[in-house]
Amino acid sequence: MMINREELAQEFIRLVKSYYPKSGQFITHCYVKILECYIERLGKRFYYIGVYYPERLTSEVQAQQDVLRDIAENMGLIEVVCINANRIVRDPRSRLKHENPRLWLDLYWVASHKN
């Protein structure tokens, strides 16, 4: 049986909170998603973590990137990519709002939520 992406993202959050409480403080204000990369010439799929964070947490996220990367690698994921949600939401050229409205709303909530 294969674990689904949402469960894997929740497990990542749980591990961050359990083993690195300092990182766990900011991860609850982020949107965590499992992302997929398919490399055709290898015929393989690779999975990595996307952490969408509000702009106000930029310094905390940057300081804890090694911790997040360590947990992801121990889970068998290849990388952690930290993305500023405010930039995506405010980008006038972004097509995300039309192509994936649910993700856009999740990112909007992360970017605009004050606590």
Short mmCIF file of C-alpha atoms in Angstrom, two decimals:
data_model
loop_
_atom_site.label_atom_id
_atom_site.label_comp_id
_atom_site.label_asym_id
_atom_site.label_seq_id
_atom_site.Cartn_x
_atom_site.Cartn_y
_atom_site.Cartn_z
CA MET A 1 0.00 0.00 0.00
CA MET A 2 1.30 3.42 -0.93
CA ILE A 3 0.98 6.41 1.38
CA ASN A 4 -0.72 9.43 -0.12
CA ARG A 5 0.92 12.83 -0.46
CA GLU A 6 -1.28 14.57 2.12
CA GLU A 7 -0.41 11.97 4.77
CA LEU A 8 3.27 12.30 3.91
CA ALA A 9 3.09 16.09 4.28
CA GLN A 10 1.36 15.70 7.66
CA GLU A 11 4.02 13.23 8.77
CA PHE A 12 6.72 15.74 7.81
CA ILE A 13 5.01 18.41 9.92
CA ARG A 14 4.66 15.98 12.83
CA LEU A 15 8.35 15.07 12.69
CA VAL A 16 9.42 18.72 12.55
CA LYS A 17 7.29 19.51 15.60
CA SER A 18 8.47 16.44 17.52
CA TYR A 19 12.20 16.59 16.91
CA TYR A 20 12.82 20.29 16.33
CA PRO A 21 10.41 22.36 18.47
CA LYS A 22 11.96 25.65 17.31
CA SER A 23 11.19 24.76 13.71
CA GLY A 24 7.80 23.43 14.77
CA GLN A 25 6.84 26.91 15.93
CA PHE A 26 6.93 28.37 12.43
CA ILE A 27 5.93 25.29 10.39
CA THR A 28 2.36 25.57 11.71
CA HIS A 29 2.08 28.93 9.89
CA CYS A 30 3.18 27.40 6.58
CA TYR A 31 1.52 25.35 3.88
CA VAL A 32 3.42 22.10 3.33
CA LYS A 33 2.90 20.11 0.17
CA ILE A 34 4.57 17.09 -1.43
CA LEU A 35 5.71 18.00 -4.94
CA GLU A 36 6.60 15.62 -7.73
CA CYS A 37 9.29 15.79 -10.37
CA TYR A 38 9.34 13.34 -13.27
CA ILE A 39 12.62 12.98 -15.14
CA GLU A 40 11.72 11.42 -18.44
CA ARG A 41 15.18 10.30 -19.53
CA LEU A 42 15.56 8.36 -16.26
CA GLY A 43 11.95 7.25 -16.21
CA LYS A 44 11.74 8.06 -12.51
CA ARG A 45 9.58 10.16 -10.25
CA PHE A 46 11.15 12.07 -7.42
CA TYR A 47 9.31 13.65 -4.53
CA TYR A 48 10.24 16.68 -2.52
CA ILE A 49 8.69 18.99 0.06
CA GLY A 50 7.39 22.44 -0.76
CA VAL A 51 7.13 24.74 2.26
CA TYR A 52 5.12 27.85 1.40
CA TYR A 53 5.72 30.43 4.12
CA PRO A 54 4.46 33.96 4.86
CA GLU A 55 6.95 36.72 4.16
CA ARG A 56 7.15 37.68 7.84
CA LEU A 57 8.80 34.30 8.58
CA THR A 58 11.55 34.56 5.97
CA SER A 59 14.45 34.75 8.44
CA GLU A 60 13.14 31.84 10.57
CA VAL A 61 12.63 29.63 7.53
CA GLN A 62 16.09 30.42 6.16
CA ALA A 63 17.68 29.70 9.55
CA GLN A 64 15.95 26.30 9.79
CA GLN A 65 16.36 25.07 6.19
CA ASP A 66 19.04 22.54 7.13
CA VAL A 67 16.73 21.03 9.75
CA LEU A 68 13.90 20.74 7.23
CA ARG A 69 16.24 19.24 4.64
CA ASP A 70 17.54 16.69 7.16
CA ILE A 71 14.02 15.49 8.01
CA ALA A 72 13.04 15.29 4.33
CA GLU A 73 16.12 13.24 3.46
CA ASN A 74 15.42 10.85 6.33
CA MET A 75 11.91 10.39 4.92
CA GLY A 76 13.35 9.48 1.51
CA LEU A 77 12.48 12.79 -0.16
CA ILE A 78 15.11 14.47 -2.29
CA GLU A 79 14.84 18.11 -1.23
CA VAL A 80 12.98 20.87 0.57
CA VAL A 81 12.02 23.95 -1.38
CA CYS A 82 10.95 26.98 0.67
CA ILE A 83 8.77 29.42 -1.24
CA ASN A 84 7.51 32.83 -0.16
CA ALA A 85 3.70 32.60 -0.43
CA ASN A 86 3.31 36.38 -0.53
CA ARG A 87 5.31 36.57 -3.76
CA ILE A 88 3.17 33.96 -5.47
CA VAL A 89 -0.11 35.53 -4.37
CA ARG A 90 0.93 39.04 -5.41
CA ASP A 91 2.56 38.08 -8.72
CA PRO A 92 0.39 39.69 -11.43
CA ARG A 93 1.73 37.26 -14.06
CA SER A 94 0.96 34.13 -12.05
CA ARG A 95 -1.64 31.81 -13.57
CA LEU A 96 -2.00 29.82 -10.36
CA LYS A 97 -5.27 31.49 -9.36
CA HIS A 98 -6.89 30.20 -12.56
CA GLU A 99 -5.07 26.89 -12.94
CA ASN A 100 -5.21 25.74 -9.32
CA PRO A 101 -7.64 27.94 -7.35
CA ARG A 102 -7.55 25.75 -4.25
CA LEU A 103 -3.76 25.98 -3.92
CA TRP A 104 -3.97 29.73 -4.58
CA LEU A 105 -6.52 30.13 -1.76
CA ASP A 106 -4.35 28.09 0.61
CA LEU A 107 -1.36 30.28 -0.22
CA TYR A 108 -3.46 33.43 0.11
CA TRP A 109 -4.48 32.32 3.60
CA VAL A 110 -0.82 31.68 4.55
CA ALA A 111 0.29 35.02 3.11
CA SER A 112 -2.45 37.10 4.72
CA HIS A 113 -2.88 35.38 8.09
CA LYS A 114 -1.26 37.47 10.83
CA ASN A 115 -0.74 34.78 13.49
#
